[in-house]
Each structure stands twice: as C-alpha cells, then as structure tokens.
GROMACS .gro file of C-alpha atoms in nm:
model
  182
    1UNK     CA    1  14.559  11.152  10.227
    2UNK     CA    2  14.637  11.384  10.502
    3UNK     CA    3  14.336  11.644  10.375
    4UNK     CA    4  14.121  11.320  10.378
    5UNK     CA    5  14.212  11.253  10.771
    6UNK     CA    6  14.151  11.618  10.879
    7UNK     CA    7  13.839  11.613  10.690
    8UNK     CA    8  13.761  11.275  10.864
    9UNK     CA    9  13.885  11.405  11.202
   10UNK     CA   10  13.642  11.717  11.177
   11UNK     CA   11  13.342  11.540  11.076
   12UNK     CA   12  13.366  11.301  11.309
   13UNK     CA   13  13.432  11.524  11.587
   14UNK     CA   14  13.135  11.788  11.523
   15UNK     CA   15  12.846  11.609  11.314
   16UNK     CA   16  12.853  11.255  11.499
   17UNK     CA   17  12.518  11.223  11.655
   18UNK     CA   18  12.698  10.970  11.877
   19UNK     CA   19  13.036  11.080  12.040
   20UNK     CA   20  13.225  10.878  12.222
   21UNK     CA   21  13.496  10.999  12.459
   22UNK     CA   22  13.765  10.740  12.369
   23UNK     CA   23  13.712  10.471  12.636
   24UNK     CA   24  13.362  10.406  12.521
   25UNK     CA   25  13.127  10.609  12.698
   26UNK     CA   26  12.902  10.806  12.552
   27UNK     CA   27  12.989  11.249  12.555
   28UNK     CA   28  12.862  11.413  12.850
   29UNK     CA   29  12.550  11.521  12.633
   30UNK     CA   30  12.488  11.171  12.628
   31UNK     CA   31  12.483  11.087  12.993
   32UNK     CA   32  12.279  11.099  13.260
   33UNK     CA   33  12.241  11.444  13.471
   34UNK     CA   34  12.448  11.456  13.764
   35UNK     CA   35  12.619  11.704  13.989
   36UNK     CA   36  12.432  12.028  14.062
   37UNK     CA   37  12.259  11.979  13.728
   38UNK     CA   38  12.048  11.649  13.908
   39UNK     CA   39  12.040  11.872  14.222
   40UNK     CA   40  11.839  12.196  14.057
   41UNK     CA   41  11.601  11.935  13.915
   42UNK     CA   42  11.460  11.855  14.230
   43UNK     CA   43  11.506  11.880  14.582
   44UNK     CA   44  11.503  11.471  14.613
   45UNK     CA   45  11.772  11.430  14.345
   46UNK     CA   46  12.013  11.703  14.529
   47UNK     CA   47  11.911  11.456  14.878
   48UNK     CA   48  11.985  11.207  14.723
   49UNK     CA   49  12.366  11.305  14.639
   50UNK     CA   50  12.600  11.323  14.969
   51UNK     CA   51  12.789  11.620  14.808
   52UNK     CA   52  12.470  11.753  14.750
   53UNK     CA   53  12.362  11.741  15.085
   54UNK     CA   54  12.624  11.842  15.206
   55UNK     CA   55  12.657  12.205  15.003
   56UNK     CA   56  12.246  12.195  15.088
   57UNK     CA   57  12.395  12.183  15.478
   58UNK     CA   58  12.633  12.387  15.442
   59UNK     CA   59  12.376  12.689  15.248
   60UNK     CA   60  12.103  12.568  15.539
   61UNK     CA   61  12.395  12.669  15.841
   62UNK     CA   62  12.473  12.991  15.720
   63UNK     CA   63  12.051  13.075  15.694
   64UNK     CA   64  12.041  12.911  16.056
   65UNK     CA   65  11.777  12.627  15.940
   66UNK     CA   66  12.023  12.328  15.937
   67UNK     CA   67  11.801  12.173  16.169
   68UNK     CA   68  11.579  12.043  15.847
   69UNK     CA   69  11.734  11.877  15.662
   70UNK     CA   70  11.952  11.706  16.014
   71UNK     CA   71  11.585  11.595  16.107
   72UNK     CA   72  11.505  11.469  15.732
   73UNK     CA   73  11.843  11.273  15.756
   74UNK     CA   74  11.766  11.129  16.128
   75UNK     CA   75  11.427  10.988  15.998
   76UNK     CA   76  11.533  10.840  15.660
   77UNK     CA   77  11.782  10.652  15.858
   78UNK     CA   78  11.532  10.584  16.124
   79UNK     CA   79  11.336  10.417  15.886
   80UNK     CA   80  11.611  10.173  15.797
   81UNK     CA   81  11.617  10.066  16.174
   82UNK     CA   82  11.597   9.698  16.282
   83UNK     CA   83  11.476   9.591  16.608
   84UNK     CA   84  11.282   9.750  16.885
   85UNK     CA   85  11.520   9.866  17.123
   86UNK     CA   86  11.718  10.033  16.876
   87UNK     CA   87  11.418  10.221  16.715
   88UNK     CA   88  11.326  10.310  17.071
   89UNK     CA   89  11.665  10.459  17.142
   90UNK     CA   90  11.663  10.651  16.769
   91UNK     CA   91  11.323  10.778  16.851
   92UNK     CA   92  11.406  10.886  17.155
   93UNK     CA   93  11.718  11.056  17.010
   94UNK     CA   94  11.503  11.223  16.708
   95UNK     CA   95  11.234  11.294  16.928
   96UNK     CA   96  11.531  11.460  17.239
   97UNK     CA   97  11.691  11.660  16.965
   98UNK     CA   98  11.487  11.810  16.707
   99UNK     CA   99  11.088  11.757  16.861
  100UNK     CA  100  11.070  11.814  17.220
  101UNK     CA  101  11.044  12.176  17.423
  102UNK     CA  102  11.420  12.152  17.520
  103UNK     CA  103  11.566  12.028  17.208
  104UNK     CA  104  11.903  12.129  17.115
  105UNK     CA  105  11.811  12.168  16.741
  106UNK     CA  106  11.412  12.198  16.735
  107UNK     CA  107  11.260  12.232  16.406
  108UNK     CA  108  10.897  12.403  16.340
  109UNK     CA  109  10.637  12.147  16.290
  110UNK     CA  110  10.309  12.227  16.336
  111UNK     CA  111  10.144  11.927  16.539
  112UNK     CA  112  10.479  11.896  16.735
  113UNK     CA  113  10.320  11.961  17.088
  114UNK     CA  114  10.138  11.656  16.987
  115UNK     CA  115  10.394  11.385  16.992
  116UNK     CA  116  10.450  11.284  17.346
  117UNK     CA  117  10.719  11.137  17.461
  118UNK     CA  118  10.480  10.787  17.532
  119UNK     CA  119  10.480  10.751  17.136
  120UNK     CA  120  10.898  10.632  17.173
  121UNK     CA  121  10.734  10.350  17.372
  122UNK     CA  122  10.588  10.162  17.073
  123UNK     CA  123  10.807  10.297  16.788
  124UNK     CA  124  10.747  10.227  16.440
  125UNK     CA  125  10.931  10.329  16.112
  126UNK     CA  126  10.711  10.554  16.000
  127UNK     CA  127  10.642  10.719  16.291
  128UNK     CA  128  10.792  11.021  16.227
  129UNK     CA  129  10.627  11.099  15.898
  130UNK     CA  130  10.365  11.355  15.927
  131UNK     CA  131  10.667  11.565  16.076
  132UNK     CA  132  10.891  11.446  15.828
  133UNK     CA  133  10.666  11.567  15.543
  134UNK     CA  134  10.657  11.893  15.645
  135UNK     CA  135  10.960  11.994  15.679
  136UNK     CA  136  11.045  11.791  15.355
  137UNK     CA  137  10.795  12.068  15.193
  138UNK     CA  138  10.930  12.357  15.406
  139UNK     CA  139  11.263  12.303  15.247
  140UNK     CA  140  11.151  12.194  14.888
  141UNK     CA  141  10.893  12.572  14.870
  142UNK     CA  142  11.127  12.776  15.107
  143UNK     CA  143  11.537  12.688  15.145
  144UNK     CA  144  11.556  12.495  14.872
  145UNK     CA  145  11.496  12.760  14.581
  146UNK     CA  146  11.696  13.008  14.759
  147UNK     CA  147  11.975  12.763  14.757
  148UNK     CA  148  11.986  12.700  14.385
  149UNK     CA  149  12.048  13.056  14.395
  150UNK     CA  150  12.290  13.069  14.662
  151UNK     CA  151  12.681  13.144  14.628
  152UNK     CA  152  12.703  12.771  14.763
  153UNK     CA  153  12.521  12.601  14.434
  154UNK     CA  154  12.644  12.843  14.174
  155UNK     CA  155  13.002  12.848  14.281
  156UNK     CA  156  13.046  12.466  14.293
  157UNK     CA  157  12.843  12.422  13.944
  158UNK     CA  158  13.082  12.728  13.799
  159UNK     CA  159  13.392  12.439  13.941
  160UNK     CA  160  13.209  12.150  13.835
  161UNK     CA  161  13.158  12.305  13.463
  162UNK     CA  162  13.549  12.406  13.463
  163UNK     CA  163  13.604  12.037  13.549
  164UNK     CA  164  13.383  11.890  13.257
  165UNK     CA  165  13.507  12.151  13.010
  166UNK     CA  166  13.910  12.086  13.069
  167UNK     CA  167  13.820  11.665  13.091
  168UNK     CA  168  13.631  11.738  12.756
  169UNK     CA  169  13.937  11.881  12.559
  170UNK     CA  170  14.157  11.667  12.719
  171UNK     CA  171  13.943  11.381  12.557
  172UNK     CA  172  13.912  11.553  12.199
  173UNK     CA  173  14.308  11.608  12.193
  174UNK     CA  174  14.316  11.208  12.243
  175UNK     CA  175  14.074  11.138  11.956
  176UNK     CA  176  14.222  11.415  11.746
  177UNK     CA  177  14.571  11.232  11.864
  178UNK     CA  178  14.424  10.918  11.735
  179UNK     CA  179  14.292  10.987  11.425
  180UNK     CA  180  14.590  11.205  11.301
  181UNK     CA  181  14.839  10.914  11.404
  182UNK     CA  182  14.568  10.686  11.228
   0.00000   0.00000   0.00000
C-alpha cells in the first residue's frame, strides 16, 4: 500500500495536466501573468502595475527622463477629473510643471510651444492628449526596452522568481504531506 501512495503521490504531482496548489488555485503555470512577466509584455501592462511603475520610475530617475512617465501619470489622472475649476487648476498644474518654458520638470514634445497658457481656460479631459501620446511612444520605442534590460527589471524578476520557486515547494511538501498521511 505504501508503494501504491508514492506511486500515486508522483503521478499526481508531475503528469497532472491540472495542478492545484492545495487551497484550490490553479499552479502558477496555470495563472494569469503578473509581476515583471505582465510588465515585459508591454509597456501598458508594466503602467498599469504600481510596483511596476514604480521600478519604471525608479530606472527613468537614474537615466534623468522621470519627467515621462510623471507627465503620463498627471494626465491619466487628469482625465479622471470632475468639475471645471478643478480641471482648470490640474491643467494649470500639468501645463506649470512639465509644458511651459519655465517648467520645473519639462518634457520634449514636439508641438509644445503650441499650447498656450489660454487653452487652461476652457479645459477638457482630453486636452492633453496629442502630448500625452508622444511621450507614451517615446517611452514605449526608447526607455522602455532599455528598462527591461536594466539592473532595475532583472534584479526584481531574479527576487520575484526566488519568491515563486520557495512558495512552490513549500506547496508540494503540503500535498506530498497530504497524500503520504492519506
């Protein structure tokens, strides 16, 4: 009988087409991508994810472009804005800090000279767009490859693949646990 539960115990651990983990769910090769392996798929999955954004920050300050992806932030969220005073005072914001000639943290649009500042009198929530766009595609075909590349990325998917690999024997000692004590 014991030969018969190891034999059990084996087959059920490496030839099920459907593992579970013991509470369930499905084996990680069973569940949706997530982590920097949803990140390298595209530049909108790793925005997205606030750890991913933030590691994309963090990779974006040390290359002295952090300004992007700030900007790309500042007009998702102006988009979400409610009421016309308070998109007048976000565009304003926006428009003080990353677009005009004395911005703290201008970013490189083309078309920026463009925008005056009597476009923050009748705000709208796509206003920023164009703008948005571009630097959207100046990250996605410039930063954004060199990140997946980047000490950042590889470092914290080297942690996060330590993480799933010691949570995935900890789960096969519990179903090897179970089936032996079955």
């Amino acid at each position: 009988l014991s030969f018969l539960k190891k034999m059990l115990f084996f087959s059920f651990f490496f030839f099920s087409p459907e593992i579970n983990d013991g509470e369930g769910h499905p084996s990680s090769s069973h569940q949706p991508l997530k982590g920097t392996s949803r990140w390298a798929t595209s530049l909108e999955n790793l925005l997205e994810d606030p750890e991913g954004v933030k590691r994309f920050r963090e990779f974006l300050k040390k290359e002295f472009s952090e300004e992007n992806v700030l900007f790309w932030l500042a007009c998702e969220e102006f988009k979400k804005t409610q009421g016309k005073k308070q998109m007048q005072e976000k565009a304003k914001e926006i428009y003080m800090t990353f677009l005009s000639s004395k911005a703290s943290s201008q970013v490189n649009v083309e078309g920026q000279s463009r925008l005056s500042e009597t476009i923050l009198e009748t705000p709208h929530p796509l206003m920023f767009q164009k703008l948005q766009d571009q630097i959207f595609n100046l990250m996605k075909y410039d930063s954004y490859s060199r990140f997946l590349k980047s000490d950042i990325f590889l470092n914290h998917k080297k942690s996060e693949e330590q993480e799933e690999n010691s949570a995935e024997a900890q789960t096969a000692a519990k179903r090897a646990s179970r089936i032996y004590n079955t």
